[in-house]
Coordinates of C-alpha atoms and ligand atoms in Angstrom, one line a residue:
X1 CA 53.9 75.7 -62.9
X2 CA 51.9 73.4 -65.2
X3 CA 52.8 69.8 -65.0
X4 CA 52.4 67.9 -68.2
X5 CA 51.1 64.3 -68.1
X6 CA 54.6 63.1 -68.9
X7 CA 56.3 65.0 -66.0
X8 CA 53.6 63.7 -63.6
X9 CA 54.3 60.2 -64.8
X10 CA 58.0 60.6 -64.3
X11 CA 57.5 61.9 -60.8
X12 CA 55.2 59.0 -60.0
X13 CA 57.7 56.5 -61.3
X14 CA 60.5 57.9 -59.3
X15 CA 58.4 57.8 -56.2
X16 CA 57.5 54.2 -57.0
X17 CA 61.1 53.2 -57.4
X18 CA 62.0 54.8 -54.2
X19 CA 59.2 53.1 -52.4
X20 CA 60.0 49.7 -53.9
X21 CA 63.6 50.1 -52.9
X22 CA 62.5 50.8 -49.4
X23 CA 60.3 47.8 -49.3
X24 CA 62.9 45.4 -50.7
X25 CA 66.1 46.8 -49.1
X26 CA 67.7 43.9 -47.1
X27 CA 64.5 41.9 -47.4
X28 CA 65.8 38.9 -49.3
X29 CA 65.2 35.4 -47.9
X30 CA 67.8 34.6 -45.1
X31 CA 69.1 38.2 -45.1
X32 CA 70.4 39.0 -41.6
X33 CA 68.4 41.8 -40.0
X34 CA 70.6 42.9 -37.1
X35 CA 73.9 41.7 -38.2
X36 CA 76.2 43.4 -40.7
X37 CA 76.3 42.0 -44.2
X38 CA 77.5 43.6 -47.4
X39 CA 74.9 45.2 -49.7
X40 CA 76.0 42.8 -52.5
X41 CA 78.7 40.4 -53.3
X42 CA 81.1 38.4 -51.3
X43 CA 82.4 39.2 -47.8
X44 CA 84.8 37.3 -45.5
X45 CA 87.1 38.5 -42.7
X46 CA 86.6 41.7 -40.7
X47 CA 89.6 44.0 -41.3
X48 CA 90.9 47.3 -40.1
X49 CA 88.8 47.5 -37.0
X50 CA 89.5 50.9 -35.5
X51 CA 87.7 53.4 -33.4
X52 CA 88.4 57.1 -34.1
X53 CA 86.5 60.2 -33.3
X54 CA 83.2 58.6 -32.3
X55 CA 83.2 56.1 -35.2
X56 CA 83.7 52.4 -35.2
X57 CA 85.1 51.4 -38.6
X58 CA 84.5 48.0 -40.0
X59 CA 86.5 47.2 -43.1
X60 CA 86.1 43.7 -44.6
X61 CA 87.4 41.3 -47.2
X62 CA 85.2 41.9 -50.1
X63 CA 84.7 40.9 -53.7
X64 CA 81.9 43.2 -55.0
X65 CA 81.5 41.5 -58.4
X66 CA 80.6 38.0 -57.3
X67 CA 79.1 36.1 -54.4
X68 CA 82.2 33.9 -54.2
X69 CA 85.7 34.8 -53.2
X70 CA 87.8 36.7 -55.8
X71 CA 90.2 39.7 -56.1
X72 CA 90.1 41.0 -52.6
X73 CA 89.1 44.6 -51.8
X74 CA 88.5 46.2 -48.4
X75 CA 84.8 47.1 -48.1
X76 CA 83.9 49.7 -45.5
X77 CA 81.2 50.6 -43.1
X78 CA 81.0 52.7 -39.9
X79 CA 78.9 52.7 -36.8
X80 CA 78.5 55.0 -33.9
X81 CA 77.0 52.4 -31.6
X82 CA 78.3 49.0 -32.9
X83 CA 74.6 48.2 -33.7
X84 CA 73.5 50.2 -36.7
X85 CA 75.9 50.4 -39.7
X86 CA 76.3 52.8 -42.6
X87 CA 77.9 51.6 -45.8
X88 CA 80.7 53.6 -47.2
X89 CA 82.5 53.2 -50.6
X90 CA 85.2 50.5 -51.0
X91 CA 88.3 51.7 -49.3
X92 CA 91.1 49.7 -50.9
X93 CA 91.3 48.1 -54.3
X94 CA 93.8 45.4 -55.5
X95 CA 96.9 46.9 -57.2
X96 CA 100.0 45.8 -59.0
X97 CA 101.4 44.3 -55.8
X98 CA 98.4 42.0 -55.3
X99 CA 95.0 41.5 -53.8
X100 CA 94.4 43.3 -50.5
X101 CA 94.2 40.5 -47.9
X102 CA 93.4 40.8 -44.2
X103 CA 95.0 43.3 -41.9
X104 CA 94.4 46.0 -39.3
X105 CA 94.3 49.8 -38.8
X106 CA 95.9 51.8 -36.1
X107 CA 95.6 55.5 -35.1
X108 CA 99.1 56.9 -35.4
X109 CA 98.6 59.2 -32.4
X110 CA 102.3 60.4 -32.2
X111 CA 102.7 60.6 -36.0
X112 CA 105.5 58.0 -35.9
X113 CA 105.0 57.5 -39.7
X114 CA 105.3 61.2 -40.5
X115 CA 102.1 61.0 -42.6
X116 CA 100.2 63.6 -40.6
X117 CA 99.8 67.0 -42.4
X118 CA 96.9 68.7 -40.7
X119 CA 95.0 68.2 -37.5
X120 CA 93.6 64.7 -38.2
X121 CA 95.7 61.8 -36.9
X122 CA 96.8 59.4 -39.6
X123 CA 94.8 56.2 -39.7
X124 CA 97.3 53.6 -41.0
X125 CA 96.2 50.4 -42.5
X126 CA 98.6 47.4 -42.5
X127 CA 97.5 44.6 -44.7
X128 CA 98.8 41.6 -46.7
X129 CA 99.4 42.0 -50.4
X130 CA 98.8 38.7 -52.1
X131 CA 100.5 38.5 -55.5
X132 CA 98.5 36.3 -57.8
X133 CA 101.1 36.4 -60.5
X134 CA 103.7 34.9 -58.1
X135 CA 101.1 32.4 -56.9
X136 CA 100.4 31.2 -60.4
X137 CA 104.1 30.9 -61.0
X138 CA 104.2 28.6 -58.0
X139 CA 106.4 31.0 -56.0
X140 CA 106.3 30.9 -52.2
X141 CA 107.2 34.5 -51.6
X142 CA 103.8 35.7 -52.8
X143 CA 102.6 37.4 -49.6
X144 CA 104.1 40.6 -48.2
X145 CA 102.8 43.4 -45.9
X146 CA 101.9 46.9 -47.2
X147 CA 100.5 50.0 -45.6
X148 CA 98.2 52.8 -46.6
X149 CA 97.0 55.9 -44.7
X150 CA 94.0 58.2 -44.4
X151 CA 94.0 61.8 -43.2
X152 CA 90.3 62.2 -43.4
X153 CA 88.8 59.8 -40.8
X154 CA 89.1 56.8 -43.1
X155 CA 87.2 58.2 -46.0
X156 CA 90.0 58.1 -48.6
X157 CA 93.2 56.1 -48.6
X158 CA 96.7 56.6 -50.0
X159 CA 98.9 53.6 -50.5
X160 CA 102.5 54.1 -49.3
X161 CA 104.8 54.4 -52.4
X162 CA 107.5 52.2 -50.9
X163 CA 105.2 49.1 -50.3
X164 CA 105.8 46.4 -49.3
X165 CA 107.1 47.3 -45.9
X166 CA 107.7 43.7 -44.9
X167 CA 108.9 41.4 -47.7
X168 CA 108.6 37.6 -47.7
X169 CA 111.6 35.3 -47.4
X170 CA 109.8 32.3 -48.8
X171 CA 106.9 31.4 -46.5
X172 CA 103.8 30.5 -48.6
X173 CA 101.5 31.7 -45.9
X174 CA 102.7 35.0 -44.4
X175 CA 99.7 37.1 -43.6
X176 CA 97.1 39.0 -41.6
X177 CA 99.1 41.6 -39.6
X178 CA 97.1 42.8 -36.6
X179 CA 99.2 45.7 -35.3
X180 CA 98.9 47.4 -31.9
X181 CA 101.0 49.9 -29.9
X182 CA 102.9 48.5 -26.9
X183 CA 103.1 51.3 -24.5
X184 CA 105.7 49.9 -22.1
X185 CA 108.3 49.5 -24.8
X186 CA 106.9 52.3 -27.0
X187 CA 106.8 50.5 -30.3
X188 CA 104.4 49.0 -32.7
X189 CA 103.9 45.2 -32.6
X190 CA 102.8 43.1 -35.5
X191 CA 101.6 39.5 -34.9
X192 CA 101.6 37.7 -38.2
X193 CA 100.3 34.2 -39.1
X194 CA 103.1 32.2 -40.8
X195 CA 102.1 28.7 -41.9
X196 CA 101.1 27.0 -38.6
X197 CA 102.8 29.4 -36.2
X198 CA 102.9 33.0 -35.2
X199 CA 105.7 35.5 -35.9
X200 CA 106.0 38.8 -34.1
X201 CA 107.6 41.9 -35.6
X202 CA 108.1 45.3 -34.0
X203 CA 108.6 48.7 -35.5
X204 CA 109.2 52.4 -34.4
X205 CA 107.3 53.8 -37.4
X206 CA 105.1 51.1 -39.1
X207 CA 107.6 51.2 -42.0
X208 CA 110.7 49.4 -40.8
X209 CA 110.0 46.0 -39.2
X210 CA 112.2 43.6 -37.2
X211 CA 111.4 40.1 -36.2
X212 CA 111.4 39.7 -32.4
X213 CA 109.6 36.5 -31.6
X214 CA 108.0 33.3 -32.7
X215 CA 105.3 31.3 -31.0
X216 CA 103.1 28.2 -31.4
X217 CA 104.9 25.6 -33.4
X218 CA 104.0 23.0 -30.8
X219 CA 101.1 24.8 -29.0
X220 CA 97.4 24.4 -29.5
X221 CA 95.6 23.0 -32.5
X222 CA 97.4 22.4 -35.8
X223 CA 94.8 20.9 -38.1
X224 CA 95.2 23.7 -40.6
X225 CA 97.0 26.9 -41.5
X226 CA 97.0 29.6 -38.8
X227 CA 95.3 32.9 -39.9
X228 CA 94.2 36.2 -38.5
X229 CA 96.0 36.5 -35.1
X230 CA 95.3 39.2 -32.5
X231 CA 97.2 39.9 -29.2
X232 CA 95.3 41.8 -26.6
X233 CA 95.7 42.5 -22.9
X234 CA 92.8 42.1 -20.4
X235 CA 92.5 42.5 -16.7
X236 CA 90.5 40.0 -14.6
X237 CA 88.3 41.2 -11.7
X238 CA 91.1 40.3 -9.3
X239 CA 93.3 42.9 -11.0
X240 CA 95.5 40.3 -12.7
X241 CA 96.5 41.3 -16.3
X242 CA 97.0 38.6 -18.9
X243 CA 97.8 38.8 -22.6
X244 CA 95.6 36.8 -24.8
X245 CA 96.5 35.6 -28.3
X246 CA 93.5 35.0 -30.5
X247 CA 94.5 32.6 -33.2
X248 CA 92.2 31.6 -36.0
X249 CA 92.8 28.2 -37.6
X250 CA 91.7 27.3 -41.1
X251 CA 90.8 23.7 -40.5
X252 CA 90.5 21.3 -37.6
X253 CA 88.5 23.5 -35.2
X254 CA 86.6 21.8 -32.3
X255 CA 83.3 21.3 -34.2
X256 CA 84.7 21.0 -37.7
X257 CA 86.3 23.2 -40.3
X258 CA 87.7 26.7 -39.5
X259 CA 87.4 28.2 -36.0
X260 CA 89.1 30.3 -33.4
X261 CA 91.5 29.1 -30.7
X262 CA 93.2 31.3 -28.1
X263 CA 96.1 31.2 -25.7
X264 CA 96.5 33.0 -22.3
X265 CA 99.9 34.2 -21.4
X266 CA 102.4 37.0 -21.1
X267 CA 103.9 39.5 -23.5
X268 CA 106.7 42.0 -22.7
X269 CA 106.9 43.6 -26.1
X270 CA 108.8 41.0 -28.1
X271 CA 107.2 37.5 -28.0
X272 CA 104.3 35.7 -26.6
X273 CA 104.7 33.2 -23.7
X274 CA 102.0 30.6 -23.1
X275 CA 100.8 30.2 -19.5
X276 CA 99.4 26.7 -20.2
X277 CA 101.0 23.4 -21.3
X278 CA 101.3 23.4 -25.2
X279 CA 98.7 20.7 -25.5
X280 CA 96.0 22.9 -23.9
X281 CA 93.7 24.0 -26.7
X282 CA 91.2 26.7 -25.8
X283 CA 88.3 27.6 -28.1
X284 CA 86.7 31.0 -28.4
X285 CA 83.5 29.7 -29.9
X286 CA 82.1 26.1 -30.1
X287 CA 79.7 26.8 -33.0
X288 CA 80.8 26.2 -36.6
X289 CA 80.3 29.8 -37.8
X290 CA 82.7 32.2 -36.2
X291 CA 85.9 32.7 -38.1
X292 CA 88.7 35.3 -38.6
X293 CA 87.5 37.4 -35.7
X294 CA 89.7 40.0 -34.1
X295 CA 89.2 43.1 -31.9
X296 CA 88.9 46.9 -32.4
X297 CA 92.0 49.0 -32.0
X298 CA 91.5 52.0 -29.7
X299 CA 88.0 51.2 -28.5
X300 CA 86.8 53.5 -25.7
X301 CA 87.7 52.6 -22.1
X302 CA 90.3 50.2 -23.4
X303 CA 87.5 47.7 -24.0
X304 CA 88.3 44.7 -26.2
X305 CA 85.5 44.4 -28.7
X306 CA 85.5 41.4 -31.0
X307 CA 83.7 40.6 -34.2
X308 CA 84.0 37.5 -36.4
X309 CA 83.0 36.4 -39.8
X310 CA 79.9 34.3 -39.4
X311 CA 80.7 31.4 -41.6
X312 CA 83.0 28.4 -42.0
X313 CA 85.8 28.9 -44.6
X314 CA 86.8 25.3 -44.8
X315 CA 83.4 23.6 -44.8
X316 CA 80.9 25.6 -46.9
X317 CA 81.4 29.4 -46.8
X318 CA 81.1 29.8 -50.6
X319 CA 78.1 27.5 -50.8
X320 CA 75.6 28.8 -48.3
X321 CA 72.2 29.5 -50.0
X322 CA 72.0 33.3 -50.0
X323 CA 71.2 35.3 -53.1
X324 CA 72.8 38.6 -54.0
X325 CA 75.2 38.7 -51.1
X326 CA 77.2 36.1 -49.1
X327 CA 78.1 36.2 -45.4
X328 CA 77.5 38.3 -42.4
X329 CA 79.5 39.2 -39.3
X330 CA 78.7 38.1 -35.7
X331 CA 77.4 40.8 -33.4
X332 CA 80.2 42.7 -31.8
X333 CA 81.1 41.1 -28.4
X334 CA 82.9 42.5 -25.4
X335 CA 85.7 40.2 -24.3
X336 CA 86.6 39.8 -20.6
X337 CA 89.1 37.7 -18.6
X338 CA 87.7 35.4 -15.9
X339 CA 89.4 33.3 -13.3
X340 CA 88.4 29.6 -13.3
X341 CA 89.7 26.6 -11.5
X342 CA 91.8 25.8 -14.6
X343 CA 93.3 29.3 -14.9
X344 CA 92.3 32.5 -16.6
X345 CA 89.9 32.2 -19.5
X346 CA 88.2 34.4 -22.1
X347 CA 84.5 35.2 -21.7
X348 CA 82.4 37.2 -24.2
X349 CA 79.0 38.9 -24.2
X350 CA 77.2 40.9 -27.0
X351 CA 77.9 44.6 -26.6
X352 CA 75.1 46.1 -24.5
X353 CA 74.2 48.7 -27.2
X354 CA 72.4 45.8 -29.0
X355 CA 69.7 46.1 -26.3
X356 CA 68.4 49.2 -28.0
X357 CA 66.9 46.9 -30.7
X358 CA 64.6 45.4 -28.1
X359 CA 60.9 46.0 -28.9
X360 CA 59.0 44.6 -26.0
X361 CA 59.3 42.0 -23.4
X362 CA 57.7 38.6 -22.7
X363 CA 58.4 37.5 -19.2
X364 CA 58.3 33.8 -18.3
X365 CA 57.9 33.1 -14.7
X366 CA 59.7 30.5 -12.6
X367 CA 58.2 27.1 -13.4
X368 CA 58.8 23.4 -13.9
X369 CA 59.0 22.4 -17.5
X370 CA 58.0 18.8 -18.0
X371 CA 57.8 18.4 -21.7
X372 CA 57.2 21.1 -24.4
X373 CA 56.0 24.5 -23.3
X374 CA 55.1 26.8 -26.2
X375 CA 56.0 30.5 -25.8
X376 CA 53.6 32.9 -27.4
X377 CA 56.3 35.2 -28.9
X378 CA 56.1 34.8 -32.7
X379 CA 58.8 37.3 -33.8
X380 CA 61.6 35.9 -35.9
X381 CA 64.3 38.2 -34.6
X382 CA 64.7 37.8 -30.9
X383 CA 66.8 37.8 -27.8
X384 CA 66.1 34.8 -25.5
X385 CA 67.3 34.9 -21.9
X386 CA 66.6 31.8 -19.8
X387 CA 68.1 30.4 -16.6
X388 CA 67.7 26.9 -15.2
X389 CA 68.6 25.4 -11.9
X390 CA 71.0 22.6 -12.6
X391 CA 71.0 21.2 -9.1
X392 CA 67.2 20.5 -9.1
X393 CA 66.5 19.8 -12.8
X394 CA 66.1 16.0 -13.2
X395 CA 65.7 16.0 -17.1
X396 CA 68.3 14.3 -19.2
X397 CA 68.1 17.1 -21.7
X398 CA 66.4 20.5 -21.8
X399 CA 66.6 23.8 -23.6
X400 CA 64.6 25.6 -26.3
X401 CA 63.5 24.9 -29.8
X402 CA 63.1 27.4 -32.7
X403 CA 60.8 25.8 -35.4
X404 CA 58.4 26.4 -38.3
X405 CA 55.3 24.8 -39.7
X406 CA 57.5 22.6 -41.9
X407 CA 58.9 20.9 -38.9
X408 CA 62.3 22.3 -39.4
X409 CA 64.0 23.3 -36.2
X410 CA 67.1 24.4 -34.4
X411 CA 67.6 23.1 -30.8
X412 CA 69.7 24.7 -28.1
X413 CA 70.0 22.2 -25.4
X414 CA 71.9 21.0 -22.3
X415 CA 72.7 17.3 -22.0
X416 CA 72.9 16.5 -18.3
X417 CA 74.7 13.2 -18.7
X418 CA 77.6 14.6 -20.7
X419 CA 77.3 18.1 -19.1
X420 CA 77.4 19.6 -22.6
X421 CA 75.5 22.5 -24.2
X422 CA 74.7 22.0 -27.8
X423 CA 73.2 23.5 -30.9
X424 CA 71.5 20.9 -33.0
X425 CA 70.9 22.0 -36.6
X426 CA 70.6 18.5 -38.1
X427 CA 67.0 19.3 -39.3
X428 CA 67.2 23.0 -39.6
X429 CA 66.1 23.5 -43.2
X430 CA 68.3 23.7 -46.3
X431 CA 71.5 21.7 -46.0
X432 CA 72.0 20.1 -49.4
X433 CA 74.7 22.6 -50.3
X434 CA 77.2 20.8 -48.0
X435 CA 77.2 17.4 -46.2
X436 CA 79.1 19.1 -43.4
X437 CA 76.3 21.5 -42.5
X438 CA 73.5 19.4 -40.9
X439 CA 75.3 18.7 -37.6
X440 CA 75.1 19.0 -33.8
X441 CA 77.8 21.2 -32.2
X442 CA 78.8 20.5 -28.6
X443 CA 80.4 22.6 -25.8
X444 CA 81.6 21.5 -22.3
X445 CA 80.0 23.1 -19.3
X446 CA 81.7 21.4 -16.3
X447 CA 80.0 21.6 -12.9
X448 CA 78.0 24.8 -12.8
X449 CA 75.0 25.1 -10.6
X450 CA 73.0 27.2 -13.1
X451 CA 72.6 27.3 -16.8
X452 CA 72.1 30.9 -17.9
X453 CA 71.5 31.4 -21.6
X454 CA 71.5 34.5 -23.7
X455 CA 70.7 33.7 -27.4
X456 CA 70.4 36.2 -30.3
X457 CA 68.3 34.8 -33.1
X458 CA 68.4 36.4 -36.5
X459 CA 66.8 35.2 -39.8
X460 CA 69.7 32.8 -40.4
X461 CA 71.8 32.6 -37.3
X462 CA 71.9 32.0 -33.6
X463 CA 74.6 33.2 -31.2
X464 CA 74.5 31.6 -27.7
X465 CA 76.3 32.9 -24.7
X466 CA 76.3 30.6 -21.7
X467 CA 76.9 31.5 -18.0
X468 CA 78.1 35.0 -18.5
X469 CA 79.7 34.2 -21.8
X470 CA 82.3 31.7 -20.7
X471 CA 81.0 29.4 -23.5
X472 CA 79.8 30.8 -26.8
X473 CA 78.3 29.0 -29.8
X474 CA 77.6 30.6 -33.2
X475 CA 75.7 28.7 -35.9
X476 CA 74.0 29.5 -39.2
X477 CA 70.8 27.9 -40.4
X478 CA 68.6 28.3 -43.5
X479 CA 65.0 27.4 -42.9
X480 CA 62.6 27.2 -45.8
X481 CA 60.1 29.2 -43.8
X482 CA 61.0 31.5 -40.9
X483 CA 61.1 30.2 -37.4
X484 CA 58.1 31.8 -35.8
X485 CA 57.6 29.2 -33.0
X486 CA 59.5 29.0 -29.8
X487 CA 59.2 26.4 -27.1
X488 CA 61.1 25.4 -24.0
X489 CA 61.4 21.7 -23.7
X490 CA 62.6 18.9 -21.4
X491 CA 63.1 15.2 -21.9
X492 CA 63.3 12.4 -19.4
X493 CA 62.4 14.5 -16.3
X494 CA 61.8 18.1 -15.3
X495 CA 63.7 21.2 -16.1
X496 CA 63.5 23.9 -13.4
X497 CA 63.3 27.3 -15.1
X498 CA 64.3 30.1 -12.7
X499 CA 63.2 32.8 -15.1
X500 CA 63.0 33.8 -18.7
X501 CA 62.8 37.0 -20.8
X502 CA 62.2 37.1 -24.5
X503 CA 62.6 40.3 -26.5
X504 CA 61.5 40.7 -30.1
X505 CA 64.2 42.7 -31.9
X506 CA 63.9 45.3 -34.6
X507 CA 65.8 45.3 -37.9
X508 CA 68.7 47.7 -38.3
X509 CA 68.2 47.8 -42.1
X510 CA 64.6 49.0 -42.4
X511 CA 64.8 52.4 -44.1
Ligands
FRU601 C1 91.0 34.1 -43.6 C2 91.8 34.5 -44.9 C3 93.0 35.3 -44.5 C4 93.3 36.0 -45.7 C5 92.0 36.3 -46.3 C6 91.9 36.3 -47.8 O1 89.7 33.9 -43.9 O2 92.2 33.3 -45.6 O3 94.1 34.5 -44.0 O4 94.1 37.2 -45.5 O5 91.1 35.3 -45.7 O6 90.6 36.7 -48.2

């Protein structure tokens, strides 16, 4: 074949375009490298978390046409390992009944819906339909629940022709169904956020729903509307099983704005009963940037895997300084139940699959830190594991600092006097987009003998898991130059480092 000059030029250009796409894909400033973020446009809550036939599905609140919130679609991605993600086409579009707000997906194993036609089990999505026409008319009955099903492993979806399946009797906020199967009573259960409390509905077939319980009018925090609930069961190491209600709250979280509280109690199939006095408020995360998180339905080994939207709805979600996309998810975290002197509590750690992103290892030996000790590791993406002896450390404050040549920094520290762990991002880079951003976020640690930290650092976020994950803090940051410097520090005395391991991490998006 003879190639003309023109055809050679075309081939060359196509190759160039391919190469430049590879070079620039997910390479924008602040673009997370090992967290899920949408290719373009706006993202908020994780939705429809379901595991089916080897795939973890992540659907999400998505507005593809803008980087601020708008008509809600369900974006879609899948993963085989909860670490690397493949983008799939948008799964659900707004329709005449409204925008598609948050919700969940279940595997209808016993075909209770009658949707099954072939061998694939129906995946059934249950979501809130938010009617903007009613909202504009000032009507309170604007939110109802609808369903849709997929018979091809979540690739295509059919909306149920008799939607909505649960109508609204006049509650302005009536949303975010997180459905699960209750084996003991053999029915579906739908926790739903209604104003500032939870309502529980049950159903034999995901189509006919009956209200069976109400919880929370006087329990926990009430600084804002309750959103995105989840009810899960977990067994502690002593064999005790508890039910945990994860309850997101739009405003008034422990460190400002939106956040996630939880309750520990019992559930027999109809309503949730709190183990603790109503005034006990428990927080799933003490950072400012973990919202609307819920767990995967049907995860292998009955594990409860949680993922949250890494932003703060109330304070600045629509303003963070990213370019063609807005927002990322946290890393998936495995939840567990631990027994403490105050009762059973949630703990969380990143799923271990994330470890396959480790590239190498810098070991830091046992030593006394008496001021700033620079660590040679320059990679921006990293996992930091450090443990300190709290009984022999004399410093008032110690921890680690991520910084750059512009003197911008994020500090993860422990304050001995107040027994608090904190993330300080008061001088972390860009913050002029919101006066609520440049803050220090605190978490209580009580009387532990050691401080063991696991921190995952991406281009614009840090997730910290303290003492086996009984405390978690998740914060965003937007430095003007990457943080390539890491040091361990102590102030007002010595910090006794027991050991340290730093792993550079690789990007999941490099083509
Ligand atoms: C939480 C939330 C949900 C709602 C969705 C709308 O962030 O407000 O309550 O379903 O976002 O996008």
